[in-house]
């Protein structure tokens, strides 16, 4: 026989060469699909369904596509029968089913596909699609898990650098212990989040009172990845005294941990705030943790709760929850709440968690003797909230001492929400709060509410159909509310109250609110106050017809310039009840009701259209030593008065 290499230049694309090319071990001599054999023991017959098989004989392989057969006779009605699929290469498309009682292969290319034991009335398929079972495969996995006992043993005996792969079972694994990872550089992978019966991959045994996977519980552990697991907390079958049986935990001693593409549901306790079972928990001393692309549904408490340092929470889907979808604080077993530091919460989706917000952190520890310094530094970006929930974003409760928090580009459908879209209550002397470019629709209490906090920017948000104020900020200094679009707010469009200078309300577009378009009411003494209000566009507010103006100044030392009322609501366009304020270049409809100066004192107006009746134009001498007011009466007489 001459040497031969396929395929080379000028080799024929012939049946012989193609059949030789196909003839390989481990990819021939098996049934690809179909060819099911159904015996009729009573009549000594059997049927064969249509199917596809690959046969090999010597140096040739054949793909055989067989039609169904019925009523074929057994060779031995009281013994074992061997059913073969046979082809005759000398005759085109010649396929037969042959059966014998001794198991000898026919002379033509053939494949044994079934054994029929007529005496025992049993039928066994053979040579079906290849399968294999391995304890380990170099470069792929060090340990393969196929049973509950193997799962428990594998986690209990993990070693540094090990890769553990969990096979898809027919029904869930039912461990009776936490699955702890206390070895470095460990990777845990699963073939599927679900068993073949559709349940999550892992479901703890009844009454075991355990959760799911914990990293770094007993010893310092770093560089761990857990990917593709599904967990059902079996909440209906755990003890009522058991608490915090979370699905996945980066524990106190964990660092550089990644939970990716995992699934969690029904954790225990079910629907219990703070001590319930959450989907993912990062405890206060954990660091450098990534929660990416996970799914949480119908959970016991929070979808994700994290109190560690250096956190990435990205692309997770959290539905049908209870507490917050994502919480940047954790209530520990000592009942104190600990807040995270350095966290990026990006592009997550939350829906329907009746007792919590989509992204939130609350109050800090009250009894913690060593609180984390400079908690905060959060970027909450591009998240979406829908369905029933409280707020889209909650930055702190009870004026928590946190700094540097930012909410950018988030979208909230608040039609089924019962609170504000975004609320911030941080109070540190160096707060730095940024709320910008968010869309907030339909929230019952209002759009954005900021209480306390220094250095606050609320800008370029789109807010509509909220039940209360569109935007309200209060307390402390350096608040800026600019470039927002507010429409159909249930009360005031933008309200700024009780703040120290400086503060700015500028270039907002406000329409169809039930009360004032803008209210500035700072309170306090004149030396503490000073607000600039400019470039705002107001249109047809005061929809409630309650006699309030479009732009309402109720404090002192305010500079209001370049504001424009397009269509006046049910009252004056501009109202001033303060003192020492300056109005320059503002415009409103000239219908005789533009101004309401009330009890204002020391107010100056200049170049407005229309100008308040009786108010003149104020000029200062070149040396700055005197001021004069120039007024014109209805007869055109000019009066100059030194001020």
Coordinates of C-alpha atoms in Angstrom, one line a residue:
X1 CA 0.0 0.0 0.0
X2 CA 1.4 3.4 -1.1
X3 CA 1.7 6.3 1.4
X4 CA -1.0 8.9 1.1
X5 CA -1.6 12.4 2.5
X6 CA -5.0 14.1 2.3
X7 CA -5.5 16.7 1.1
X8 CA -2.7 18.0 -1.1
X9 CA -2.5 19.6 -4.5
X10 CA -4.5 17.8 -7.2
X11 CA -6.1 15.3 -4.8
X12 CA -9.6 14.5 -6.0
X13 CA -12.5 15.6 -3.9
X14 CA -13.9 12.0 -4.2
X15 CA -16.1 9.8 -2.1
X16 CA -13.0 7.6 -1.3
X17 CA -10.9 10.5 -0.1
X18 CA -13.7 12.1 1.9
X19 CA -14.6 8.9 3.5
X20 CA -10.9 8.3 4.4
X21 CA -10.6 11.8 5.8
X22 CA -13.7 11.2 8.1
X23 CA -12.4 7.9 9.5
X24 CA -11.2 8.9 12.9
X25 CA -11.4 7.3 16.3
X26 CA -13.5 9.1 18.9
X27 CA -15.6 10.7 16.2
X28 CA -17.1 7.6 14.5
X29 CA -19.0 4.4 15.5
X30 CA -21.8 6.1 17.4
X31 CA -25.4 7.1 17.0
X32 CA -25.6 10.9 16.6
X33 CA -29.4 11.1 17.0
X34 CA -32.5 9.0 16.7
X35 CA -32.4 5.2 15.9
X36 CA -34.5 4.5 19.0
X37 CA -35.5 0.8 19.2
X38 CA -38.9 0.0 20.6
X39 CA -39.6 -3.8 21.3
X40 CA -43.0 -5.5 21.1
X41 CA -42.3 -8.5 23.4
X42 CA -45.7 -10.1 22.9
X43 CA -45.3 -10.5 19.2
X44 CA -41.5 -10.9 19.0
X45 CA -41.1 -7.7 17.0
X46 CA -39.4 -4.3 17.3
X47 CA -39.4 -0.9 15.6
X48 CA -36.5 1.4 14.8
X49 CA -37.0 5.2 14.5
X50 CA -35.3 7.4 11.9
X51 CA -31.8 8.6 12.8
X52 CA -28.2 9.5 12.0
X53 CA -25.1 7.4 12.8
X54 CA -21.4 7.5 11.9
X55 CA -19.8 4.2 11.0
X56 CA -16.2 3.3 10.3
X57 CA -14.8 0.3 8.5
X58 CA -11.0 0.1 7.9
X59 CA -10.0 3.5 6.4
X60 CA -13.4 4.7 5.5
X61 CA -16.2 6.4 7.4
X62 CA -19.9 6.7 6.5
X63 CA -22.6 9.1 7.6
X64 CA -25.8 7.0 7.6
X65 CA -29.2 8.7 7.6
X66 CA -31.7 5.9 8.1
X67 CA -35.5 6.0 7.6
X68 CA -37.7 4.4 10.3
X69 CA -38.5 0.6 10.2
X70 CA -41.3 -1.2 11.9
X71 CA -42.3 -4.8 12.5
X72 CA -38.8 -6.3 12.4
X73 CA -38.5 -9.8 13.9
X74 CA -36.4 -10.8 16.9
X75 CA -33.7 -13.4 16.2
X76 CA -34.3 -15.1 19.6
X77 CA -37.7 -14.7 21.2
X78 CA -36.4 -16.0 24.6
X79 CA -32.8 -14.8 24.6
X80 CA -30.5 -11.8 23.8
X81 CA -30.8 -10.1 20.5
X82 CA -28.2 -7.8 18.9
X83 CA -29.5 -5.1 16.6
X84 CA -27.0 -3.7 14.0
X85 CA -27.2 -0.8 11.5
X86 CA -25.6 -2.0 8.3
X87 CA -24.5 -0.3 5.0
X88 CA -23.4 -1.9 1.8
X89 CA -20.8 0.4 0.2
X90 CA -21.2 -1.3 -3.2
X91 CA -24.8 -0.3 -3.5
X92 CA -25.8 3.4 -3.3
X93 CA -27.9 4.3 -0.2
X94 CA -28.2 0.6 0.9
X95 CA -29.1 0.7 4.6
X96 CA -30.5 -2.3 6.5
X97 CA -31.2 -3.3 10.1
X98 CA -29.9 -6.7 11.0
X99 CA -30.4 -8.7 14.2
X100 CA -28.7 -11.8 15.5
X101 CA -28.4 -13.8 18.7
X102 CA -24.7 -14.1 19.1
X103 CA -23.5 -10.5 18.7
X104 CA -21.2 -11.1 15.8
X105 CA -20.8 -8.1 13.5
X106 CA -21.9 -8.4 9.9
X107 CA -19.3 -8.4 7.2
X108 CA -20.3 -5.0 5.8
X109 CA -19.7 -1.8 7.7
X110 CA -22.0 -1.9 10.7
X111 CA -22.8 -0.5 14.2
X112 CA -24.4 -2.2 17.1
X113 CA -27.2 0.1 18.3
X114 CA -29.3 -2.0 20.7
X115 CA -29.4 -5.1 22.9
X116 CA -32.8 -6.7 23.4
X117 CA -33.1 -9.3 26.2
X118 CA -36.4 -11.1 25.4
X119 CA -36.2 -13.2 28.5
X120 CA -35.9 -10.3 30.9
X121 CA -37.8 -8.0 28.6
X122 CA -35.1 -5.3 28.9
X123 CA -33.8 -3.0 26.1
X124 CA -30.3 -1.3 26.3
X125 CA -29.1 1.3 23.8
X126 CA -25.4 1.1 22.9
X127 CA -22.9 3.2 21.0
X128 CA -24.8 6.4 21.5
X129 CA -23.3 9.9 21.4
X130 CA -19.9 9.8 23.2
X131 CA -19.7 10.8 26.8
X132 CA -16.8 10.8 29.3
X133 CA -16.2 11.2 33.0
X134 CA -12.9 12.5 34.4
X135 CA -11.6 13.3 37.9
X136 CA -9.5 16.1 36.4
X137 CA -8.3 17.5 33.0
X138 CA -4.9 19.3 33.0
X139 CA -5.4 23.0 32.2
X140 CA -9.2 22.8 32.5
X141 CA -10.0 21.6 36.0
X142 CA -8.3 19.9 38.9
X143 CA -11.5 18.5 40.4
X144 CA -14.9 17.6 38.8
X145 CA -18.0 17.4 41.0
X146 CA -20.9 15.2 40.1
X147 CA -22.6 14.5 43.4
X148 CA -23.5 16.2 46.7
X149 CA -20.9 14.3 48.7
X150 CA -18.3 15.2 46.1
X151 CA -19.4 18.9 46.3
X152 CA -19.0 19.0 50.1
X153 CA -15.7 17.2 50.0
X154 CA -14.3 19.3 47.2
X155 CA -15.0 22.6 49.0
X156 CA -13.7 21.2 52.3
X157 CA -10.4 20.2 50.8
X158 CA -9.6 23.0 48.4
X159 CA -6.0 23.8 47.9
X160 CA -4.2 26.9 46.6
X161 CA -4.4 27.4 42.9
X162 CA -7.2 24.7 42.4
X163 CA -9.8 24.9 39.7
X164 CA -13.1 23.2 40.7
X165 CA -15.7 22.5 38.0
X166 CA -19.3 21.5 39.0
X167 CA -21.2 19.3 36.6
X168 CA -24.9 19.9 35.8
X169 CA -26.9 17.4 37.8
X170 CA -30.3 16.0 37.1
X171 CA -31.6 17.5 40.3
X172 CA -29.9 20.1 42.6
X173 CA -27.0 19.4 44.8
X174 CA -28.3 19.3 48.5
X175 CA -25.3 20.2 50.8
X176 CA -25.7 20.3 54.5
X177 CA -22.9 22.8 55.1
X178 CA -21.6 26.1 53.9
X179 CA -19.4 25.8 50.9
X180 CA -16.4 27.6 52.2
X181 CA -13.4 28.8 50.2
X182 CA -10.4 29.5 52.4
X183 CA -7.6 28.8 49.9
X184 CA -5.9 31.4 47.6
X185 CA -6.1 31.5 43.8
X186 CA -9.1 29.2 43.6
X187 CA -11.6 29.1 40.7
X188 CA -15.0 27.6 40.9
X189 CA -16.9 27.1 37.7
X190 CA -20.3 25.4 37.0
X191 CA -21.6 24.0 33.7
X192 CA -25.0 25.6 34.3
X193 CA -26.8 27.7 36.9
X194 CA -29.5 25.2 36.9
X195 CA -30.0 21.4 37.3
X196 CA -31.6 19.6 34.4
X197 CA -35.0 19.7 36.2
X198 CA -34.9 23.5 36.0
X199 CA -34.1 24.2 39.7
X200 CA -31.0 26.2 40.7
X201 CA -27.8 24.2 40.8
X202 CA -27.4 24.2 44.7
X203 CA -30.2 23.9 47.2
X204 CA -29.2 23.3 50.9
X205 CA -30.7 20.3 52.6
X206 CA -33.8 20.8 54.7
X207 CA -33.1 22.0 58.2
X208 CA -29.4 22.5 57.5
X209 CA -29.5 26.2 58.3
X210 CA -26.7 27.1 55.9
X211 CA -26.3 29.4 53.1
X212 CA -24.2 29.1 49.9
X213 CA -20.6 30.0 49.0
X214 CA -18.4 31.9 51.5
X215 CA -15.0 33.2 50.7
X216 CA -12.5 34.0 53.5
X217 CA -14.6 33.0 56.4
X218 CA -12.0 31.1 58.4
X219 CA -8.7 32.5 57.1
X220 CA -7.3 35.2 55.0
X221 CA -8.1 34.4 51.4
X222 CA -7.3 36.2 48.1
X223 CA -7.8 35.9 44.4
X224 CA -10.9 33.8 44.2
X225 CA -13.4 33.6 41.3
X226 CA -16.8 32.0 41.5
X227 CA -18.7 31.8 38.2
X228 CA -21.9 30.3 36.8
X229 CA -23.4 28.9 40.0
X230 CA -27.1 28.9 40.9
X231 CA -28.4 28.9 44.5
X232 CA -31.8 28.4 46.0
X233 CA -31.8 29.1 49.7
X234 CA -34.6 26.6 50.6
X235 CA -36.1 29.3 52.8
X236 CA -39.3 27.4 53.5
X237 CA -37.4 24.5 55.2
X238 CA -34.9 26.3 57.5
X239 CA -35.1 27.1 61.2
X240 CA -36.8 30.4 62.2
X241 CA -33.9 31.3 64.4
X242 CA -31.3 31.0 61.6
X243 CA -30.3 34.4 60.3
X244 CA -28.3 35.8 57.3
X245 CA -28.1 32.7 55.2
X246 CA -26.8 34.5 52.2
X247 CA -26.2 32.9 48.8
X248 CA -22.7 34.3 48.2
X249 CA -20.4 36.0 50.7
X250 CA -17.1 37.8 50.5
X251 CA -16.4 37.4 54.2
X252 CA -14.2 39.4 56.7
X253 CA -10.9 37.8 55.5
X254 CA -11.5 38.0 51.7
X255 CA -9.7 40.1 49.1
X256 CA -9.6 40.2 45.3
X257 CA -12.8 38.2 44.9
X258 CA -15.0 38.0 41.8
X259 CA -18.6 36.7 41.7
X260 CA -19.6 36.5 38.1
X261 CA -22.8 35.2 36.3
X262 CA -24.3 33.6 39.3
X263 CA -27.9 33.3 40.3
X264 CA -29.6 33.5 43.8
X265 CA -33.1 33.1 45.0
X266 CA -35.3 32.3 48.0
X267 CA -32.6 33.0 50.7
X268 CA -33.4 32.6 54.4
X269 CA -34.8 34.3 56.4
X270 CA -37.3 35.2 53.7
X271 CA -38.6 38.9 53.6
X272 CA -36.8 40.0 56.8
X273 CA -35.0 43.3 56.7
X274 CA -31.3 43.6 57.8
X275 CA -31.0 40.0 59.1
X276 CA -32.7 38.3 56.2
X277 CA -30.9 36.2 53.6
X278 CA -29.4 38.4 50.8
X279 CA -28.1 37.4 47.4
X280 CA -24.6 38.7 47.7
X281 CA -22.9 40.1 50.8
X282 CA -19.5 41.8 51.1
X283 CA -18.6 42.3 54.7
X284 CA -17.0 45.3 56.2
X285 CA -13.3 44.1 56.1
X286 CA -13.4 42.5 52.7
X287 CA -11.6 44.4 49.9
X288 CA -11.3 44.5 46.1
X289 CA -14.5 42.6 45.3
X290 CA -16.2 42.4 41.9
X291 CA -19.9 41.5 41.5
X292 CA -20.5 41.3 37.8
X293 CA -23.4 40.0 35.7
X294 CA -25.2 38.2 38.4
X295 CA -28.9 37.6 38.7
X296 CA -31.0 37.8 41.9
X297 CA -34.7 37.1 41.9
X298 CA -37.3 36.7 44.7
X299 CA -34.7 37.2 47.5
X300 CA -35.0 37.1 51.3
X301 CA -33.6 40.6 52.0
X302 CA -31.3 42.7 49.8
X303 CA -30.2 41.7 46.3
X304 CA -26.6 42.9 46.9
X305 CA -25.2 44.4 50.1
X306 CA -21.6 45.5 50.4
X307 CA -19.6 47.2 53.2
X308 CA -16.1 46.5 52.0
X309 CA -13.5 48.6 50.3
X310 CA -12.8 48.9 46.6
X311 CA -15.9 47.5 45.1
X312 CA -17.2 47.0 41.5
X313 CA -20.9 46.2 41.2
X314 CA -21.7 46.1 37.5
X315 CA -24.3 44.7 35.1
X316 CA -26.4 42.8 37.7
X317 CA -30.1 42.1 37.3
X318 CA -32.1 42.2 40.6
X319 CA -35.8 41.6 40.5
X320 CA -38.7 40.8 42.9
X321 CA -36.7 41.7 45.9
X322 CA -37.5 42.9 49.4
X323 CA -34.9 45.3 50.8
X324 CA -32.6 47.4 48.7
X325 CA -31.7 46.0 45.3
X326 CA -28.1 47.2 45.9
X327 CA -27.0 48.5 49.4
X328 CA -23.6 50.0 50.1
X329 CA -23.9 49.2 53.7
X330 CA -24.3 45.9 55.7
X331 CA -26.0 45.3 59.0
X332 CA -23.7 43.0 60.8
X333 CA -24.7 40.4 63.5
X334 CA -23.9 43.1 66.1
X335 CA -26.8 45.0 64.7
X336 CA -24.6 47.9 63.6
X337 CA -24.6 49.1 60.0
X338 CA -21.3 49.6 58.2
X339 CA -20.8 51.6 55.0
X340 CA -18.6 50.8 52.1
X341 CA -15.6 52.8 50.8
X342 CA -14.6 53.3 47.2
X343 CA -17.5 51.7 45.2
X344 CA -18.5 51.8 41.5
X345 CA -22.1 50.8 40.9
X346 CA -22.6 50.7 37.2
X347 CA -25.3 49.6 34.7
X348 CA -27.4 47.5 37.0
X349 CA -31.1 46.9 36.7
X350 CA -33.5 46.7 39.7
X351 CA -37.2 46.1 39.7
X352 CA -39.9 45.4 42.3
X353 CA -38.4 45.5 45.8
X354 CA -41.2 46.9 47.9
X355 CA -39.3 47.7 51.1
X356 CA -36.1 49.2 49.6
X357 CA -34.5 51.4 47.0
X358 CA -32.7 50.4 43.9
X359 CA -29.3 51.7 45.1
X360 CA -28.8 52.9 48.7
X361 CA -26.8 53.3 51.8
X362 CA -28.2 54.2 55.2
X363 CA -26.9 55.2 58.5
X364 CA -23.5 54.3 59.8
X365 CA -22.5 52.2 62.8
X366 CA -23.7 53.7 66.1
X367 CA -21.6 51.4 68.4
X368 CA -18.6 50.8 66.2
X369 CA -15.5 51.9 68.2
X370 CA -13.2 52.0 65.1
X371 CA -15.3 53.5 62.3
X372 CA -13.8 53.5 58.8
X373 CA -12.4 56.9 58.0
X374 CA -13.6 58.9 55.0
X375 CA -16.4 56.4 54.1
X376 CA -17.9 57.0 50.7
X377 CA -16.3 57.8 47.4
X378 CA -19.2 56.3 45.4
X379 CA -20.0 56.5 41.7
X380 CA -23.5 55.3 40.9
X381 CA -23.8 55.4 37.1
X382 CA -26.2 54.2 34.4
X383 CA -28.5 52.2 36.6
X384 CA -32.2 51.6 35.8
X385 CA -35.0 51.2 38.3
X386 CA -38.6 50.2 37.7
X387 CA -41.7 48.6 39.3
X388 CA -42.5 48.9 42.9
X389 CA -39.7 50.4 45.0
X390 CA -39.1 53.3 47.4
X391 CA -36.4 55.5 45.8
X392 CA -34.1 55.1 42.8
X393 CA -31.1 56.2 44.8
X394 CA -30.7 56.9 48.6
X395 CA -27.4 58.5 49.7
X396 CA -27.5 58.2 53.5
X397 CA -30.1 58.4 56.2
X398 CA -30.1 60.6 59.4
X399 CA -27.4 62.9 58.0
X400 CA -24.7 60.2 57.8
X401 CA -21.1 61.3 57.8
X402 CA -20.0 60.3 54.2
X403 CA -18.2 62.2 51.5
X404 CA -17.8 62.2 47.7
X405 CA -20.9 60.5 46.3
X406 CA -22.1 60.8 42.7
X407 CA -25.2 59.7 40.8
X408 CA -24.9 60.1 37.1
X409 CA -27.1 59.0 34.2
X410 CA -29.5 56.8 36.1
X411 CA -33.1 56.3 35.0
X412 CA -36.0 55.7 37.3
X413 CA -39.6 54.8 36.4
X414 CA -41.2 55.9 39.6
X415 CA -44.9 55.3 38.6
X416 CA -45.1 52.5 41.2
X417 CA -42.6 54.0 43.7
X418 CA -43.6 55.6 47.0
X419 CA -40.8 58.1 47.7
X420 CA -38.3 60.4 46.1
X421 CA -36.4 59.6 42.9
X422 CA -33.0 60.5 44.5
X423 CA -32.4 61.5 48.1
X424 CA -29.2 62.6 49.7
X425 CA -28.7 63.1 53.4
X426 CA -24.9 63.2 53.9
X427 CA -23.5 65.8 56.2
X428 CA -19.8 65.9 56.5
X429 CA -18.0 69.3 56.3
X430 CA -16.5 68.2 53.0
X431 CA -19.4 66.2 51.5
X432 CA -19.1 66.6 47.7
X433 CA -22.4 65.4 46.3
X434 CA -23.1 65.2 42.6
X435 CA -26.5 64.4 41.1
X436 CA -26.5 64.9 37.4
X437 CA -27.9 63.7 34.1
X438 CA -30.5 61.5 35.7
X439 CA -34.1 60.9 34.4
X440 CA -36.7 60.6 37.2
X441 CA -40.4 60.1 36.2
X442 CA -43.5 59.8 38.3
X443 CA -42.0 59.5 41.9
X444 CA -44.6 60.1 44.5
X445 CA -42.7 62.3 46.9
X446 CA -40.6 64.2 44.4
X447 CA -37.6 64.2 42.1
X448 CA -34.4 65.1 43.9
X449 CA -34.2 66.0 47.6
X450 CA -30.9 67.0 49.3
X451 CA -30.7 67.6 53.0
X452 CA -27.5 68.8 54.7
X453 CA -24.2 68.4 52.9
X454 CA -21.6 70.9 51.7
X455 CA -20.6 71.3 48.0
X456 CA -23.7 69.9 46.2
X457 CA -24.3 69.9 42.5
X458 CA -27.7 69.0 41.1
X459 CA -27.5 69.5 37.4
X460 CA -28.9 68.5 34.0
X461 CA -31.6 66.1 35.4
X462 CA -34.9 65.5 33.6
X463 CA -37.8 65.3 36.1
X464 CA -41.5 65.0 35.3
X465 CA -44.7 63.9 36.9
X466 CA -43.5 63.7 40.5
X467 CA -45.8 64.1 43.4
X468 CA -43.8 66.7 45.4
X469 CA -41.0 69.1 44.5
X470 CA -39.1 68.6 41.4
X471 CA -35.8 69.5 43.2
X472 CA -35.3 70.7 46.8
X473 CA -32.0 71.3 48.5
X474 CA -31.5 72.5 52.1
X475 CA -28.8 73.0 54.7
X476 CA -25.2 74.0 54.6
X477 CA -23.3 75.8 51.7
X478 CA -22.2 75.6 48.2
X479 CA -25.3 74.2 46.6
X480 CA -25.7 74.5 42.9
X481 CA -29.0 73.6 41.0
X482 CA -28.4 74.2 37.3
X483 CA -29.6 73.1 33.9
X484 CA -32.4 70.9 35.0
X485 CA -35.7 70.3 33.2
X486 CA -38.7 70.0 35.6
X487 CA -42.2 69.5 34.3
X488 CA -45.5 68.8 36.1
X489 CA -44.2 68.7 39.6
X490 CA -46.9 68.2 42.3
X491 CA -45.7 71.3 44.3
X492 CA -42.7 73.5 43.6
X493 CA -40.4 73.0 40.6
X494 CA -37.1 74.0 42.4
X495 CA -36.8 74.9 46.0
X496 CA -33.7 76.0 47.9
X497 CA -34.1 76.5 51.6
X498 CA -32.0 77.1 54.7
X499 CA -28.5 77.3 53.3
X500 CA -25.4 79.4 53.7
X501 CA -23.8 81.3 50.8
X502 CA -22.8 80.7 48.2
X503 CA -25.6 79.0 46.3
X504 CA -26.8 79.1 42.7
X505 CA -30.1 78.3 40.9
X506 CA -29.5 78.7 37.2
X507 CA -30.6 77.8 33.7
X508 CA -33.3 75.5 34.7
X509 CA -36.4 75.0 32.6
X510 CA -39.6 74.6 34.7
X511 CA -43.1 74.1 33.4
X512 CA -46.6 73.3 34.6
X513 CA -45.8 72.8 38.2
X514 CA -48.7 73.0 40.7
X515 CA -47.0 75.7 42.8
X516 CA -44.1 78.1 42.3
X517 CA -41.6 77.4 39.6
X518 CA -38.7 78.5 41.9
X519 CA -38.6 79.3 45.6
X520 CA -35.5 80.7 47.4
X521 CA -36.0 80.9 51.2
X522 CA -32.7 80.8 53.0
X523 CA -33.7 82.1 56.4
X524 CA -31.0 83.1 58.9
X525 CA -29.2 86.4 59.0
X526 CA -28.1 88.5 56.0
X527 CA -24.5 87.9 56.6
X528 CA -25.0 84.2 56.2
X529 CA -26.9 84.3 53.0
X530 CA -26.3 85.1 49.3
X531 CA -27.9 83.3 46.4
X532 CA -27.6 83.8 42.6
X533 CA -30.7 83.0 40.6
X534 CA -30.1 83.5 36.8
X535 CA -31.1 82.3 33.4
X536 CA -34.0 80.2 34.4
X537 CA -37.0 79.7 32.1
X538 CA -40.4 79.4 33.7
X539 CA -43.6 78.6 31.9
X540 CA -47.2 78.4 33.2
X541 CA -46.5 77.1 36.7
X542 CA -48.9 77.6 39.6
X543 CA -51.3 75.1 38.0
X544 CA -53.0 74.7 41.3
X545 CA -54.2 78.4 41.1
X546 CA -53.2 79.1 44.7
X547 CA -51.9 82.6 44.2
X548 CA -48.2 81.8 44.3
X549 CA -45.7 83.4 41.8
X550 CA -43.4 81.9 39.2
X551 CA -40.1 83.0 40.9
X552 CA -40.5 83.5 44.6
X553 CA -37.6 85.1 46.7
X554 CA -38.2 85.0 50.4
X555 CA -34.8 85.9 51.7
X556 CA -32.0 88.5 51.5
X557 CA -28.9 89.2 49.5
X558 CA -30.2 87.5 46.3
X559 CA -29.0 88.5 42.9
X560 CA -31.7 87.5 40.3
X561 CA -30.9 88.2 36.7
X562 CA -31.8 87.0 33.2
X563 CA -34.7 85.0 34.3
X564 CA -37.6 84.6 31.8
X565 CA -41.3 83.9 32.5
X566 CA -42.9 82.8 29.2
X567 CA -46.4 82.4 30.4
X568 CA -47.5 83.5 33.8
X569 CA -49.5 81.2 36.0
X570 CA -52.2 82.3 38.3
X571 CA -50.3 85.0 40.1
X572 CA -47.3 87.3 39.8
X573 CA -44.3 86.4 37.8
X574 CA -41.7 87.7 40.3
X575 CA -42.2 88.0 44.0
X576 CA -39.8 89.4 46.6
X577 CA -40.5 89.3 50.4
X578 CA -36.8 89.7 51.4
X579 CA -34.4 92.6 51.7
X580 CA -31.3 93.9 49.9
X581 CA -32.0 91.9 46.8
X582 CA -31.1 93.0 43.2
X583 CA -33.2 92.1 40.1
X584 CA -31.6 92.8 36.8
X585 CA -32.6 92.0 33.2
X586 CA -35.6 89.7 34.0
X587 CA -38.5 89.3 31.6
X588 CA -42.2 88.4 32.1
X589 CA -45.5 89.0 30.3
X590 CA -46.4 92.8 30.5
X591 CA -49.9 92.2 31.8
X592 CA -49.8 94.3 34.9
X593 CA -49.1 91.4 37.3
X594 CA -45.4 90.8 36.7
X595 CA -44.2 91.9 40.2
X596 CA -45.2 91.4 43.8
X597 CA -42.8 93.1 46.1
X598 CA -44.9 92.9 49.2
X599 CA -42.9 93.7 52.3
X600 CA -39.5 93.7 50.6
X601 CA -37.1 96.3 51.8
X602 CA -34.0 97.7 50.1
X603 CA -34.8 95.9 46.8
X604 CA -33.2 97.2 43.6
X605 CA -34.4 96.6 40.1
X606 CA -32.7 97.4 36.9
X607 CA -33.4 96.9 33.2
X608 CA -36.2 94.4 33.7
X609 CA -39.1 94.0 31.3
X610 CA -41.5 95.1 32.7
X611 CA -39.9 96.9 35.6
X612 CA -41.9 97.2 38.8
X613 CA -44.2 100.1 39.0
X614 CA -42.6 103.1 40.7
X615 CA -39.1 101.6 40.6
X616 CA -36.4 103.6 38.9
X617 CA -33.1 103.1 37.4
X618 CA -30.2 103.3 39.9
X619 CA -26.8 104.7 38.9
X620 CA -23.7 105.3 40.9
X621 CA -21.3 108.3 40.6
X622 CA -17.9 107.5 39.0
X623 CA -16.1 107.8 42.3
X624 CA -18.6 105.4 43.9
X625 CA -19.5 107.8 46.7
X626 CA -23.3 108.2 45.9
X627 CA -26.2 106.4 44.3
X628 CA -29.1 108.0 42.5
X629 CA -32.5 106.6 41.5
X630 CA -34.0 107.9 38.3
X631 CA -37.8 107.4 38.0
X632 CA -40.5 108.4 35.4
X633 CA -44.1 108.8 36.3
X634 CA -47.1 108.2 34.0
X635 CA -46.9 111.8 32.7
X636 CA -43.3 111.3 31.6
X637 CA -41.9 113.5 34.4
X638 CA -38.4 112.4 35.4
X639 CA -37.3 112.5 39.1
X640 CA -33.8 112.0 40.4
X641 CA -33.4 111.0 44.0
X642 CA -30.1 110.5 45.9
X643 CA -30.2 107.2 47.8

